[in-house]
Amino acid sequence: MIERRVTVLGSTGSVGTSTLDLMEHAEAAGTGRFEVVALTGGANIARLAEQARRWRPAVAVTADETRLEELKAALAGTGVEASAGEAAITEAATRPTDLVMASIVGAAGLKSAWAAAATGATLALANKESLVCCGSSLIERVTAAGGRLIPVDSEHSAIFQVFPADAPEQVAKLVLTASGGPFRQTSREAMASMTPEQAVAHPNWSMGAKISVDSATMANKGLEMIEAAYLFGMPATKIDVVVHPESIIHSLVEYVDGSTLAQMGPPDMKTPIACALAWPDRMAWPAPKLDLAALGRLTFEAPDPVRFPALRLAREALEAGRGAPTVFNAANEVAALAFLDRRLGFLNIATVVAETLDRMTATGAVSQAGDGCEGALALDAEARRVAAGFVQALAIAA
């Protein structure tokens, strides 16, 4: 039986709710027993309160300080402490537990993941920005505290499951697979007029709006390249991306002897979440089964660097090192959200990222970036300011 004390940061989002669903199923099946230490969410107070009433954590935290009284009222009589704000989320992340599921989307999740990394707990990381911005310093922080970092992204979970952690010299290459997103076969000319509704209509995965836009631009794969470099200690030259529209093979590890190992499964985020929750054991749940005969075939193609320049920009940021990945991430987030707000054209997302990287490299901000969370946050804030200026200029020009 799997027994864990668990904190879920971002419990009301898709990864957070899936985490609690898996725990619910394991308890109902008699294969798991879980104590929830803390839950944190955003503005969905009803869902956060419902989760807290079910799991009875010591504390439930909303990021929105204006909704604290509403949360307190919803939890009256439960014995669950209600709290609010960034500092409260960070405090919740430091409470003694066995595993922290860090699934707050965007740079907003960086501080809490950084705090959790120092506790000695297993850090199940679904927040890309923490690794992209803090890189090896986050991994060193987890290791120094006696904890372990387990990736939750489907691609990195796939690599994690077949990567020889005790003999990395045996690996020749990591290959991340990409679905190609909703615009895989769309011309660059047609992409110019794509709407947010079209961009978030992912063909395979059910994800939040911002992550879906990142898939449409392939910026998500660029971020995942950066993550993989830090997670597995691989240089950019040993990380490739291949488009695999069926999303059945989630990533591959090529060995020096010519063998290639792949992790496969239907496109469902509950599989990598279950892997992280139970590792090194396996958690049974009613997972969709892989029927290769029904699939018939699996296809692959190279990504198009002209239609999807975000991949090239991410690789350049990874090779540049220091603060370049942080700038890439911040500029992309600003541009993607501006696109969702209809203030920026789809193709201009990559334009904003490129211009921001160029500007901040020229000023020396990239090379002078500080280490750790505070240094990353300071650079992130400056990159967002610069990126916002480019968004405004392009909006005026349009």
mmCIF file of C-alpha atoms in Angstrom:
data_model
loop_
_atom_site.group_PDB
_atom_site.id
_atom_site.type_symbol
_atom_site.label_atom_id
_atom_site.label_comp_id
_atom_site.label_asym_id
_atom_site.label_seq_id
_atom_site.Cartn_x
_atom_site.Cartn_y
_atom_site.Cartn_z
ATOM 1 C CA MET A 1 0.000 0.000 0.000
ATOM 2 C CA ILE A 2 1.225 3.478 -0.896
ATOM 3 C CA GLU A 3 1.211 5.832 2.109
ATOM 4 C CA ARG A 4 2.097 9.480 1.701
ATOM 5 C CA ARG A 5 1.681 12.865 3.343
ATOM 6 C CA VAL A 6 1.053 15.218 0.428
ATOM 7 C CA THR A 7 0.930 18.969 -0.166
ATOM 8 C CA VAL A 8 -0.636 20.131 -3.435
ATOM 9 C CA LEU A 9 0.387 23.574 -4.669
ATOM 10 C CA GLY A 10 -2.113 24.573 -7.332
ATOM 11 C CA SER A 11 -4.749 22.051 -6.264
ATOM 12 C CA THR A 12 -7.589 23.668 -8.238
ATOM 13 C CA GLY A 13 -5.787 23.463 -11.608
ATOM 14 C CA SER A 14 -5.782 20.496 -13.971
ATOM 15 C CA VAL A 15 -2.688 18.789 -12.495
ATOM 16 C CA GLY A 16 -3.815 19.462 -8.927
ATOM 17 C CA THR A 17 -7.311 18.083 -9.423
ATOM 18 C CA SER A 18 -5.913 15.027 -11.229
ATOM 19 C CA THR A 19 -3.539 14.438 -8.312
ATOM 20 C CA LEU A 20 -6.403 14.433 -5.819
ATOM 21 C CA ASP A 21 -8.522 12.251 -8.133
ATOM 22 C CA LEU A 22 -5.756 9.638 -8.242
ATOM 23 C CA MET A 23 -5.415 9.716 -4.469
ATOM 24 C CA GLU A 24 -9.188 9.326 -4.142
ATOM 25 C CA HIS A 25 -9.178 6.286 -6.402
ATOM 26 C CA ALA A 26 -6.269 4.652 -4.556
ATOM 27 C CA GLU A 27 -7.987 5.097 -1.199
ATOM 28 C CA ALA A 28 -11.282 3.734 -2.550
ATOM 29 C CA ALA A 29 -9.457 0.728 -3.989
ATOM 30 C CA GLY A 30 -7.568 0.132 -0.744
ATOM 31 C CA THR A 31 -4.175 0.541 -2.470
ATOM 32 C CA GLY A 32 -3.234 3.888 -0.970
ATOM 33 C CA ARG A 33 -3.595 6.012 2.127
ATOM 34 C CA PHE A 34 -2.935 9.747 1.962
ATOM 35 C CA GLU A 35 -2.806 12.583 4.462
ATOM 36 C CA VAL A 36 -3.094 16.005 2.856
ATOM 37 C CA VAL A 37 -0.986 18.574 4.688
ATOM 38 C CA ALA A 38 -1.816 21.690 2.651
ATOM 39 C CA LEU A 39 -3.779 22.755 -0.416
ATOM 40 C CA THR A 40 -3.273 25.993 -2.322
ATOM 41 C CA GLY A 41 -5.365 27.380 -5.155
ATOM 42 C CA GLY A 42 -6.228 30.501 -7.088
ATOM 43 C CA ALA A 43 -9.542 32.265 -7.479
ATOM 44 C CA ASN A 44 -11.726 29.152 -7.616
ATOM 45 C CA ILE A 45 -12.757 29.308 -3.964
ATOM 46 C CA ALA A 46 -15.630 26.862 -4.368
ATOM 47 C CA ARG A 47 -13.358 24.121 -5.678
ATOM 48 C CA LEU A 48 -10.633 24.807 -3.111
ATOM 49 C CA ALA A 49 -13.155 24.675 -0.275
ATOM 50 C CA GLU A 50 -14.670 21.454 -1.638
ATOM 51 C CA GLN A 51 -11.215 19.859 -1.777
ATOM 52 C CA ALA A 52 -10.396 21.043 1.736
ATOM 53 C CA ARG A 53 -13.662 19.674 3.140
ATOM 54 C CA ARG A 54 -12.894 16.286 1.566
ATOM 55 C CA TRP A 55 -9.216 16.003 2.531
ATOM 56 C CA ARG A 56 -9.123 18.110 5.728
ATOM 57 C CA PRO A 57 -5.605 19.548 5.326
ATOM 58 C CA ALA A 58 -4.085 21.631 8.095
ATOM 59 C CA VAL A 59 -4.347 24.694 5.855
ATOM 60 C CA ALA A 60 -6.021 25.800 2.617
ATOM 61 C CA VAL A 61 -4.594 28.868 0.893
ATOM 62 C CA THR A 62 -5.947 31.058 -1.893
ATOM 63 C CA ALA A 63 -3.540 33.213 -3.880
ATOM 64 C CA ASP A 64 -6.199 35.958 -3.997
ATOM 65 C CA GLU A 65 -5.996 37.923 -0.746
ATOM 66 C CA THR A 66 -9.323 39.638 -1.479
ATOM 67 C CA ARG A 67 -11.100 36.246 -1.240
ATOM 68 C CA LEU A 68 -9.855 35.256 2.210
ATOM 69 C CA GLU A 69 -13.121 35.940 4.034
ATOM 70 C CA GLU A 70 -15.007 33.947 1.413
ATOM 71 C CA LEU A 71 -12.675 30.997 1.953
ATOM 72 C CA LYS A 72 -12.969 31.278 5.733
ATOM 73 C CA ALA A 73 -16.764 31.217 5.486
ATOM 74 C CA ALA A 74 -16.669 28.179 3.190
ATOM 75 C CA LEU A 75 -14.463 26.303 5.668
ATOM 76 C CA ALA A 76 -16.251 27.344 8.861
ATOM 77 C CA GLY A 77 -16.564 24.455 11.277
ATOM 78 C CA THR A 78 -14.149 22.177 9.404
ATOM 79 C CA GLY A 79 -11.068 22.860 11.513
ATOM 80 C CA VAL A 80 -9.124 23.734 8.345
ATOM 81 C CA GLU A 81 -7.100 26.938 8.630
ATOM 82 C CA ALA A 82 -7.830 29.407 5.815
ATOM 83 C CA SER A 83 -5.087 31.701 4.579
ATOM 84 C CA ALA A 84 -4.308 33.883 1.566
ATOM 85 C CA GLY A 85 -1.508 35.504 -0.408
ATOM 86 C CA GLU A 86 1.909 34.661 -1.781
ATOM 87 C CA ALA A 87 3.616 34.484 1.615
ATOM 88 C CA ALA A 88 0.959 32.050 2.876
ATOM 89 C CA ILE A 89 1.466 29.804 -0.156
ATOM 90 C CA THR A 90 5.213 29.782 0.434
ATOM 91 C CA GLU A 91 4.672 28.946 4.111
ATOM 92 C CA ALA A 92 2.346 26.086 3.165
ATOM 93 C CA ALA A 93 5.050 24.725 0.858
ATOM 94 C CA THR A 94 7.481 24.433 3.770
ATOM 95 C CA ARG A 95 5.250 22.387 6.085
ATOM 96 C CA PRO A 96 6.580 18.881 6.891
ATOM 97 C CA THR A 97 5.335 16.385 4.316
ATOM 98 C CA ASP A 98 6.531 13.459 2.201
ATOM 99 C CA LEU A 99 5.715 14.872 -1.229
ATOM 100 C CA VAL A 100 4.949 18.304 -2.647
ATOM 101 C CA MET A 101 3.089 18.426 -5.940
ATOM 102 C CA ALA A 102 4.221 21.784 -7.363
ATOM 103 C CA SER A 103 1.671 22.566 -10.063
ATOM 104 C CA ILE A 104 1.131 26.324 -9.892
ATOM 105 C CA VAL A 105 1.332 27.561 -13.482
ATOM 106 C CA GLY A 106 3.862 30.185 -14.564
ATOM 107 C CA ALA A 107 6.435 32.207 -12.670
ATOM 108 C CA ALA A 108 3.878 32.518 -9.844
ATOM 109 C CA GLY A 109 4.848 28.989 -8.815
ATOM 110 C CA LEU A 110 8.576 29.650 -8.581
ATOM 111 C CA LYS A 111 8.812 30.890 -4.979
ATOM 112 C CA SER A 112 6.750 28.082 -3.511
ATOM 113 C CA ALA A 113 8.618 25.385 -5.465
ATOM 114 C CA TRP A 114 11.917 26.907 -4.342
ATOM 115 C CA ALA A 115 10.713 26.877 -0.729
ATOM 116 C CA ALA A 116 9.532 23.267 -0.979
ATOM 117 C CA ALA A 117 12.900 22.237 -2.422
ATOM 118 C CA ALA A 118 14.590 22.963 0.916
ATOM 119 C CA THR A 119 12.306 20.762 3.029
ATOM 120 C CA GLY A 120 13.743 17.328 2.198
ATOM 121 C CA ALA A 121 10.432 16.193 0.729
ATOM 122 C CA THR A 122 10.074 14.694 -2.723
ATOM 123 C CA LEU A 123 9.374 17.558 -5.116
ATOM 124 C CA ALA A 124 6.994 16.419 -7.858
ATOM 125 C CA LEU A 125 7.537 19.244 -10.295
ATOM 126 C CA ALA A 126 4.859 20.231 -12.800
ATOM 127 C CA ASN A 127 5.921 23.886 -12.857
ATOM 128 C CA LYS A 128 8.242 24.399 -15.850
ATOM 129 C CA GLU A 129 9.346 27.846 -14.810
ATOM 130 C CA SER A 130 11.055 26.648 -11.627
ATOM 131 C CA LEU A 131 13.591 24.617 -13.580
ATOM 132 C CA VAL A 132 13.866 26.967 -16.540
ATOM 133 C CA CYS A 133 14.584 29.955 -14.277
ATOM 134 C CA CYS A 134 16.547 28.334 -11.445
ATOM 135 C CA GLY A 135 18.162 25.483 -13.362
ATOM 136 C CA SER A 136 20.756 23.408 -11.581
ATOM 137 C CA SER A 137 20.465 25.510 -8.401
ATOM 138 C CA LEU A 138 16.967 24.101 -7.782
ATOM 139 C CA ILE A 139 18.187 20.519 -8.207
ATOM 140 C CA GLU A 140 21.162 21.214 -5.913
ATOM 141 C CA ARG A 141 18.777 22.678 -3.320
ATOM 142 C CA VAL A 142 16.591 19.560 -3.364
ATOM 143 C CA THR A 143 19.607 17.234 -3.131
ATOM 144 C CA ALA A 144 21.247 19.217 -0.322
ATOM 145 C CA ALA A 145 18.066 18.902 1.748
ATOM 146 C CA GLY A 146 17.975 15.128 1.239
ATOM 147 C CA GLY A 147 14.965 15.208 -1.073
ATOM 148 C CA ARG A 148 14.351 14.096 -4.621
ATOM 149 C CA LEU A 149 12.987 15.855 -7.682
ATOM 150 C CA ILE A 150 10.588 13.882 -9.881
ATOM 151 C CA PRO A 151 9.378 15.549 -13.090
ATOM 152 C CA VAL A 152 5.654 15.498 -13.850
ATOM 153 C CA ASP A 153 5.684 16.777 -17.432
ATOM 154 C CA SER A 154 4.838 13.762 -19.589
ATOM 155 C CA GLU A 155 8.039 14.134 -21.644
ATOM 156 C CA HIS A 156 10.390 14.379 -18.684
ATOM 157 C CA SER A 157 8.559 11.672 -16.793
ATOM 158 C CA ALA A 158 9.079 9.443 -19.820
ATOM 159 C CA ILE A 159 12.821 10.123 -19.828
ATOM 160 C CA PHE A 160 13.014 9.780 -16.032
ATOM 161 C CA GLN A 161 11.538 6.285 -16.264
ATOM 162 C CA VAL A 162 14.171 4.994 -18.727
ATOM 163 C CA PHE A 163 17.199 7.200 -17.941
ATOM 164 C CA PRO A 164 20.195 5.485 -16.246
ATOM 165 C CA ALA A 165 20.653 7.988 -13.409
ATOM 166 C CA ASP A 166 23.687 6.098 -12.066
ATOM 167 C CA ALA A 167 25.391 5.911 -15.497
ATOM 168 C CA PRO A 168 24.518 9.012 -17.542
ATOM 169 C CA GLU A 169 27.641 8.514 -19.679
ATOM 170 C CA GLN A 170 25.769 5.648 -21.370
ATOM 171 C CA VAL A 171 23.327 8.120 -22.945
ATOM 172 C CA ALA A 172 24.016 9.478 -26.443
ATOM 173 C CA LYS A 173 20.909 11.607 -26.853
ATOM 174 C CA LEU A 174 17.524 12.580 -25.421
ATOM 175 C CA VAL A 175 14.640 12.884 -27.870
ATOM 176 C CA LEU A 176 11.592 14.877 -26.788
ATOM 177 C CA THR A 177 8.424 14.206 -28.739
ATOM 178 C CA ALA A 178 6.005 16.970 -29.701
ATOM 179 C CA SER A 179 2.452 16.631 -30.943
ATOM 180 C CA GLY A 180 2.946 19.577 -33.272
ATOM 181 C CA GLY A 181 -0.069 21.318 -31.749
ATOM 182 C CA PRO A 182 -3.137 22.579 -33.608
ATOM 183 C CA PHE A 183 -1.099 24.351 -36.322
ATOM 184 C CA ARG A 184 1.203 21.483 -37.269
ATOM 185 C CA GLN A 185 0.097 21.623 -40.914
ATOM 186 C CA THR A 186 -0.908 25.298 -41.043
ATOM 187 C CA SER A 187 1.039 27.635 -43.318
ATOM 188 C CA ARG A 188 2.920 30.535 -41.783
ATOM 189 C CA GLU A 189 0.695 32.916 -43.737
ATOM 190 C CA ALA A 190 -2.444 31.383 -42.250
ATOM 191 C CA MET A 191 -0.942 31.394 -38.747
ATOM 192 C CA ALA A 192 -0.829 35.189 -38.853
ATOM 193 C CA SER A 193 -4.615 35.353 -38.489
ATOM 194 C CA MET A 194 -5.077 32.538 -35.960
ATOM 195 C CA THR A 195 -7.306 33.330 -32.967
ATOM 196 C CA PRO A 196 -6.915 32.333 -29.300
ATOM 197 C CA GLU A 197 -9.825 29.913 -29.719
ATOM 198 C CA GLN A 198 -7.995 28.134 -32.535
ATOM 199 C CA ALA A 199 -4.699 28.093 -30.659
ATOM 200 C CA VAL A 200 -6.094 26.473 -27.511
ATOM 201 C CA ALA A 201 -7.903 23.700 -29.429
ATOM 202 C CA HIS A 202 -5.187 21.101 -28.863
ATOM 203 C CA PRO A 203 -5.713 17.890 -30.858
ATOM 204 C CA ASN A 204 -4.546 15.472 -28.137
ATOM 205 C CA TRP A 205 -4.129 16.992 -24.673
ATOM 206 C CA SER A 206 -6.525 18.775 -22.334
ATOM 207 C CA MET A 207 -4.527 21.692 -20.903
ATOM 208 C CA GLY A 208 -4.879 25.262 -19.669
ATOM 209 C CA ALA A 209 -5.055 28.152 -22.135
ATOM 210 C CA LYS A 210 -1.494 29.462 -21.740
ATOM 211 C CA ILE A 211 0.090 26.009 -22.012
ATOM 212 C CA SER A 212 -2.064 25.296 -25.069
ATOM 213 C CA VAL A 213 -0.765 28.475 -26.742
ATOM 214 C CA ASP A 214 2.783 27.353 -25.925
ATOM 215 C CA SER A 215 2.034 24.080 -27.673
ATOM 216 C CA ALA A 216 0.712 25.948 -30.705
ATOM 217 C CA THR A 217 3.947 27.992 -30.966
ATOM 218 C CA MET A 218 6.077 25.019 -29.826
ATOM 219 C CA ALA A 219 7.519 27.264 -27.106
ATOM 220 C CA ASN A 220 6.504 24.517 -24.684
ATOM 221 C CA LYS A 221 8.923 22.149 -26.399
ATOM 222 C CA GLY A 222 11.618 24.794 -26.163
ATOM 223 C CA LEU A 223 11.005 25.122 -22.431
ATOM 224 C CA GLU A 224 11.082 21.338 -22.122
ATOM 225 C CA MET A 225 14.457 21.212 -23.885
ATOM 226 C CA ILE A 226 15.823 23.591 -21.272
ATOM 227 C CA GLU A 227 14.279 21.558 -18.458
ATOM 228 C CA ALA A 228 15.702 18.314 -19.824
ATOM 229 C CA ALA A 229 19.199 19.805 -19.974
ATOM 230 C CA TYR A 230 19.055 20.639 -16.265
ATOM 231 C CA LEU A 231 17.197 17.540 -15.109
ATOM 232 C CA PHE A 232 19.448 15.030 -16.825
ATOM 233 C CA GLY A 233 22.703 16.962 -17.125
ATOM 234 C CA MET A 234 22.692 16.962 -20.919
ATOM 235 C CA PRO A 235 24.055 19.700 -23.210
ATOM 236 C CA ALA A 236 21.842 21.235 -25.886
ATOM 237 C CA THR A 237 23.736 19.286 -28.551
ATOM 238 C CA LYS A 238 22.436 16.021 -27.091
ATOM 239 C CA ILE A 239 18.760 17.008 -26.970
ATOM 240 C CA ASP A 240 16.546 16.683 -30.032
ATOM 241 C CA VAL A 241 12.857 17.230 -30.748
ATOM 242 C CA VAL A 242 10.740 15.147 -33.115
ATOM 243 C CA VAL A 243 7.104 15.787 -34.007
ATOM 244 C CA HIS A 244 4.936 12.767 -33.222
ATOM 245 C CA PRO A 245 1.276 13.672 -33.888
ATOM 246 C CA GLU A 246 -0.247 10.663 -32.124
ATOM 247 C CA SER A 247 1.361 11.571 -28.757
ATOM 248 C CA ILE A 248 1.828 7.899 -27.849
ATOM 249 C CA ILE A 249 5.612 7.876 -27.430
ATOM 250 C CA HIS A 250 6.249 10.552 -24.830
ATOM 251 C CA SER A 251 10.038 10.716 -25.189
ATOM 252 C CA LEU A 252 13.042 8.538 -25.924
ATOM 253 C CA VAL A 253 16.544 7.914 -24.592
ATOM 254 C CA GLU A 254 19.183 6.854 -27.114
ATOM 255 C CA TYR A 255 22.119 4.910 -25.672
ATOM 256 C CA VAL A 256 25.713 4.867 -26.905
ATOM 257 C CA ASP A 257 25.345 1.259 -28.103
ATOM 258 C CA GLY A 258 22.563 2.215 -30.532
ATOM 259 C CA SER A 259 19.661 1.074 -28.357
ATOM 260 C CA THR A 260 16.778 3.501 -27.918
ATOM 261 C CA LEU A 261 14.301 3.152 -25.050
ATOM 262 C CA ALA A 262 10.908 4.846 -25.178
ATOM 263 C CA GLN A 263 8.073 5.285 -22.707
ATOM 264 C CA MET A 264 4.645 4.914 -24.314
ATOM 265 C CA GLY A 265 1.023 5.386 -23.340
ATOM 266 C CA PRO A 266 -2.181 7.205 -24.290
ATOM 267 C CA PRO A 267 -2.014 11.004 -23.872
ATOM 268 C CA ASP A 268 -3.297 11.374 -20.302
ATOM 269 C CA MET A 269 -1.533 13.513 -17.681
ATOM 270 C CA LYS A 270 -2.694 11.218 -14.893
ATOM 271 C CA THR A 271 -0.038 8.682 -15.923
ATOM 272 C CA PRO A 272 3.025 10.873 -15.136
ATOM 273 C CA ILE A 273 1.231 12.246 -12.057
ATOM 274 C CA ALA A 274 0.660 8.700 -10.788
ATOM 275 C CA CYS A 275 4.304 7.882 -11.487
ATOM 276 C CA ALA A 276 5.460 10.801 -9.337
ATOM 277 C CA LEU A 277 2.971 10.122 -6.536
ATOM 278 C CA ALA A 278 3.960 6.478 -6.128
ATOM 279 C CA TRP A 279 7.641 6.337 -7.182
ATOM 280 C CA PRO A 280 9.490 3.970 -6.894
ATOM 281 C CA ASP A 281 6.267 1.952 -6.716
ATOM 282 C CA ARG A 282 3.456 2.010 -9.277
ATOM 283 C CA MET A 283 -0.081 3.220 -8.649
ATOM 284 C CA ALA A 284 -2.968 1.303 -10.188
ATOM 285 C CA TRP A 285 -5.785 3.424 -11.597
ATOM 286 C CA PRO A 286 -8.301 2.953 -14.452
ATOM 287 C CA ALA A 287 -5.814 4.204 -17.023
ATOM 288 C CA PRO A 288 -6.699 4.127 -20.726
ATOM 289 C CA LYS A 289 -4.972 1.149 -22.317
ATOM 290 C CA LEU A 290 -2.594 1.346 -25.239
ATOM 291 C CA ASP A 291 -3.922 -0.630 -28.224
ATOM 292 C CA LEU A 292 -1.194 -0.592 -30.861
ATOM 293 C CA ALA A 293 -3.187 -2.732 -33.271
ATOM 294 C CA ALA A 294 -6.055 -0.258 -33.178
ATOM 295 C CA LEU A 295 -3.640 2.631 -33.706
ATOM 296 C CA GLY A 296 -2.197 0.949 -36.763
ATOM 297 C CA ARG A 297 0.845 3.182 -37.094
ATOM 298 C CA LEU A 298 2.908 5.861 -35.388
ATOM 299 C CA THR A 299 4.315 8.735 -37.421
ATOM 300 C CA PHE A 300 7.202 11.161 -36.977
ATOM 301 C CA GLU A 301 8.509 14.288 -38.673
ATOM 302 C CA ALA A 302 11.066 16.989 -38.059
ATOM 303 C CA PRO A 303 9.811 20.283 -36.598
ATOM 304 C CA ASP A 304 9.686 23.195 -39.037
ATOM 305 C CA PRO A 305 12.076 25.914 -37.775
ATOM 306 C CA VAL A 306 10.549 28.552 -40.057
ATOM 307 C CA ARG A 307 6.960 28.143 -38.885
ATOM 308 C CA PHE A 308 7.981 27.453 -35.271
ATOM 309 C CA PRO A 309 10.936 29.764 -34.436
ATOM 310 C CA ALA A 310 10.379 29.386 -30.675
ATOM 311 C CA LEU A 311 12.315 26.114 -30.746
ATOM 312 C CA ARG A 312 15.381 27.825 -32.196
ATOM 313 C CA LEU A 313 15.113 30.688 -29.708
ATOM 314 C CA ALA A 314 14.909 28.261 -26.791
ATOM 315 C CA ARG A 315 17.940 26.316 -27.978
ATOM 316 C CA GLU A 316 19.899 29.569 -28.360
ATOM 317 C CA ALA A 317 18.866 30.598 -24.832
ATOM 318 C CA LEU A 318 19.972 27.232 -23.450
ATOM 319 C CA GLU A 319 23.335 27.494 -25.199
ATOM 320 C CA ALA A 320 23.808 31.088 -23.990
ATOM 321 C CA GLY A 321 23.199 30.017 -20.405
ATOM 322 C CA ARG A 322 23.132 32.295 -17.333
ATOM 323 C CA GLY A 323 19.869 34.262 -17.390
ATOM 324 C CA ALA A 324 18.891 33.639 -21.021
ATOM 325 C CA PRO A 325 16.404 30.812 -20.252
ATOM 326 C CA THR A 326 14.735 33.016 -17.630
ATOM 327 C CA VAL A 327 14.354 35.826 -20.179
ATOM 328 C CA PHE A 328 13.004 33.403 -22.784
ATOM 329 C CA ASN A 329 10.390 32.131 -20.345
ATOM 330 C CA ALA A 330 9.317 35.571 -19.091
ATOM 331 C CA ALA A 331 9.033 37.097 -22.556
ATOM 332 C CA ASN A 332 7.113 34.104 -23.841
ATOM 333 C CA GLU A 333 4.651 34.250 -20.953
ATOM 334 C CA VAL A 334 4.016 37.975 -21.481
ATOM 335 C CA ALA A 335 3.561 37.502 -25.222
ATOM 336 C CA ALA A 336 1.348 34.414 -24.932
ATOM 337 C CA LEU A 337 -0.967 36.134 -22.454
ATOM 338 C CA ALA A 338 -1.097 39.226 -24.687
ATOM 339 C CA PHE A 339 -2.153 36.970 -27.555
ATOM 340 C CA LEU A 340 -4.880 35.422 -25.391
ATOM 341 C CA ASP A 341 -6.035 38.960 -24.551
ATOM 342 C CA ARG A 342 -6.127 39.727 -28.321
ATOM 343 C CA ARG A 343 -3.462 42.419 -27.944
ATOM 344 C CA LEU A 344 -0.881 40.595 -30.045
ATOM 345 C CA GLY A 345 -0.911 38.544 -33.225
ATOM 346 C CA PHE A 346 0.044 34.876 -33.066
ATOM 347 C CA LEU A 347 3.260 35.202 -35.078
ATOM 348 C CA ASN A 348 4.359 38.151 -32.963
ATOM 349 C CA ILE A 349 4.667 35.945 -29.885
ATOM 350 C CA ALA A 350 8.053 34.717 -31.139
ATOM 351 C CA THR A 351 8.935 38.239 -32.273
ATOM 352 C CA VAL A 352 8.521 39.572 -28.729
ATOM 353 C CA VAL A 353 10.653 36.740 -27.342
ATOM 354 C CA ALA A 354 13.437 37.335 -29.871
ATOM 355 C CA GLU A 355 13.461 41.111 -29.345
ATOM 356 C CA THR A 356 13.499 40.756 -25.566
ATOM 357 C CA LEU A 357 16.384 38.277 -25.648
ATOM 358 C CA ASP A 358 18.350 40.571 -27.970
ATOM 359 C CA ARG A 359 17.730 43.665 -25.835
ATOM 360 C CA MET A 360 18.609 42.038 -22.534
ATOM 361 C CA THR A 361 21.680 40.351 -23.956
ATOM 362 C CA ALA A 362 22.895 43.671 -25.342
ATOM 363 C CA THR A 363 22.434 45.444 -22.000
ATOM 364 C CA GLY A 364 24.323 42.721 -20.127
ATOM 365 C CA ALA A 365 21.311 41.736 -18.020
ATOM 366 C CA VAL A 366 21.505 38.115 -19.203
ATOM 367 C CA SER A 367 25.183 37.628 -18.384
ATOM 368 C CA GLN A 368 24.929 39.443 -15.031
ATOM 369 C CA ALA A 369 21.930 37.497 -13.729
ATOM 370 C CA GLY A 370 22.118 36.396 -10.093
ATOM 371 C CA ASP A 371 21.826 32.799 -8.970
ATOM 372 C CA GLY A 372 18.911 31.189 -7.172
ATOM 373 C CA CYS A 373 15.313 32.216 -6.748
ATOM 374 C CA GLU A 374 15.777 35.909 -5.951
ATOM 375 C CA GLY A 375 18.139 36.465 -8.848
ATOM 376 C CA ALA A 376 15.769 34.663 -11.205
ATOM 377 C CA LEU A 377 12.787 36.674 -9.988
ATOM 378 C CA ALA A 378 14.603 39.980 -10.428
ATOM 379 C CA LEU A 379 15.616 39.080 -13.982
ATOM 380 C CA ASP A 380 12.123 37.739 -14.683
ATOM 381 C CA ALA A 381 10.552 41.044 -13.625
ATOM 382 C CA GLU A 382 12.918 43.066 -15.841
ATOM 383 C CA ALA A 383 12.334 40.751 -18.811
ATOM 384 C CA ARG A 384 8.582 41.117 -18.388
ATOM 385 C CA ARG A 385 8.897 44.896 -18.389
ATOM 386 C CA VAL A 386 10.953 44.831 -21.590
ATOM 387 C CA ALA A 387 8.644 42.292 -23.240
ATOM 388 C CA ALA A 388 5.564 44.359 -22.336
ATOM 389 C CA GLY A 389 7.142 47.319 -24.114
ATOM 390 C CA PHE A 390 7.597 45.279 -27.276
ATOM 391 C CA VAL A 391 4.003 44.018 -27.029
ATOM 392 C CA GLN A 392 2.762 47.606 -26.803
ATOM 393 C CA ALA A 393 4.906 48.703 -29.760
ATOM 394 C CA LEU A 394 3.674 45.860 -31.935
ATOM 395 C CA ALA A 395 0.079 46.495 -30.927
ATOM 396 C CA ILE A 396 0.412 50.160 -31.908
ATOM 397 C CA ALA A 397 2.078 49.204 -35.191
ATOM 398 C CA ALA A 398 -0.805 46.869 -36.001
#
